[in-house]
């Protein structure tokens, strides 16, 4: 990156700069697949994960872990959390409702 040399998408994947490479003409389908996958997830938990990621710049691990400890009980009170546990125990796909 710092050498100003162009590199291929596959090189970027090999180096861990990107997590997925799609073929030419496959971007729209890949984006749709990702959007559907995210839409099927528990929205509150995703929002909390995003906040945790934004908070990860905290100066110490202790601050970050303290924040995580505040978030976990909130997530555990959601209907989606209970659905996730039930679906795992029943070995079936989860049906999250965003609550």
Coordinates of C-alpha atoms in Angstrom, one line a residue:
X1 CA 0.0 0.0 0.0
X2 CA 2.7 2.5 0.9
X3 CA 4.8 1.6 -2.1
X4 CA 2.3 3.1 -4.6
X5 CA 2.4 -0.2 -6.4
X6 CA -1.0 -1.4 -7.6
X7 CA -2.0 -4.9 -6.4
X8 CA -4.7 -7.3 -7.4
X9 CA -7.9 -8.0 -5.4
X10 CA -6.5 -11.5 -4.8
X11 CA -3.3 -10.1 -3.3
X12 CA -5.5 -7.8 -1.0
X13 CA -7.4 -10.9 0.1
X14 CA -4.2 -12.9 0.7
X15 CA -2.8 -10.0 2.8
X16 CA -6.0 -9.7 4.8
X17 CA -6.8 -6.2 3.6
X18 CA -10.2 -7.4 2.3
X19 CA -12.2 -10.4 3.5
X20 CA -13.8 -11.3 0.2
X21 CA -13.1 -11.0 -3.5
X22 CA -15.9 -11.4 -6.0
X23 CA -15.6 -12.0 -9.8
X24 CA -16.2 -9.3 -12.3
X25 CA -20.0 -8.7 -12.7
X26 CA -20.6 -10.4 -9.3
X27 CA -20.6 -7.4 -7.0
X28 CA -24.3 -6.7 -7.1
X29 CA -25.1 -10.3 -6.2
X30 CA -22.5 -10.3 -3.4
X31 CA -23.9 -7.1 -2.0
X32 CA -27.4 -8.4 -2.1
X33 CA -26.3 -11.6 -0.3
X34 CA -24.5 -9.7 2.4
X35 CA -27.5 -7.3 2.9
X36 CA -29.9 -10.3 3.2
X37 CA -27.5 -12.0 5.7
X38 CA -27.3 -8.9 7.8
X39 CA -31.1 -8.3 7.6
X40 CA -31.7 -11.8 9.0
X41 CA -29.6 -11.1 12.1
X42 CA -30.7 -9.7 15.4
X43 CA -30.7 -6.0 14.8
X44 CA -30.3 -4.8 18.3
X45 CA -27.3 -7.1 18.8
X46 CA -25.8 -5.8 15.5
X47 CA -26.3 -2.2 16.7
X48 CA -24.5 -3.0 20.0
X49 CA -21.7 -4.7 18.1
X50 CA -21.3 -1.6 16.0
X51 CA -21.2 0.6 19.2
X52 CA -18.6 -1.8 20.7
X53 CA -16.5 -1.5 17.5
X54 CA -16.7 2.3 17.7
X55 CA -15.7 2.2 21.4
X56 CA -12.7 -0.1 20.7
X57 CA -10.4 2.9 20.4
X58 CA -10.6 3.3 24.2
X59 CA -7.1 3.8 25.7
X60 CA -7.2 0.7 27.9
X61 CA -8.6 -2.8 27.6
X62 CA -10.3 -2.3 31.0
X63 CA -12.3 0.6 29.7
X64 CA -13.4 -1.4 26.8
X65 CA -14.3 -4.4 28.9
X66 CA -16.3 -2.2 31.3
X67 CA -18.3 -0.9 28.4
X68 CA -18.9 -4.4 27.1
X69 CA -20.1 -5.5 30.6
X70 CA -22.7 -2.7 30.4
X71 CA -23.9 -3.8 26.9
X72 CA -24.2 -7.6 27.6
X73 CA -27.2 -7.4 30.0
X74 CA -29.1 -5.2 27.6
X75 CA -28.7 -7.7 24.8
X76 CA -29.6 -10.6 27.1
X77 CA -33.0 -9.0 27.8
X78 CA -34.1 -9.0 24.1
X79 CA -36.6 -11.3 22.5
X80 CA -34.0 -11.9 19.8
X81 CA -31.5 -13.2 22.4
X82 CA -34.0 -15.7 23.7
X83 CA -34.8 -16.7 20.1
X84 CA -31.2 -17.3 19.4
X85 CA -30.8 -19.5 22.4
X86 CA -34.0 -21.4 21.6
X87 CA -33.1 -21.9 17.9
X88 CA -29.6 -23.2 18.9
X89 CA -31.1 -25.7 21.4
X90 CA -33.7 -26.8 18.9
X91 CA -31.2 -27.0 16.1
X92 CA -33.2 -24.8 13.7
X93 CA -32.6 -21.5 12.0
X94 CA -33.4 -18.5 14.1
X95 CA -36.3 -16.2 13.3
X96 CA -35.2 -12.8 14.7
X97 CA -37.8 -10.0 14.9
X98 CA -35.7 -7.0 15.9
X99 CA -36.8 -6.9 19.6

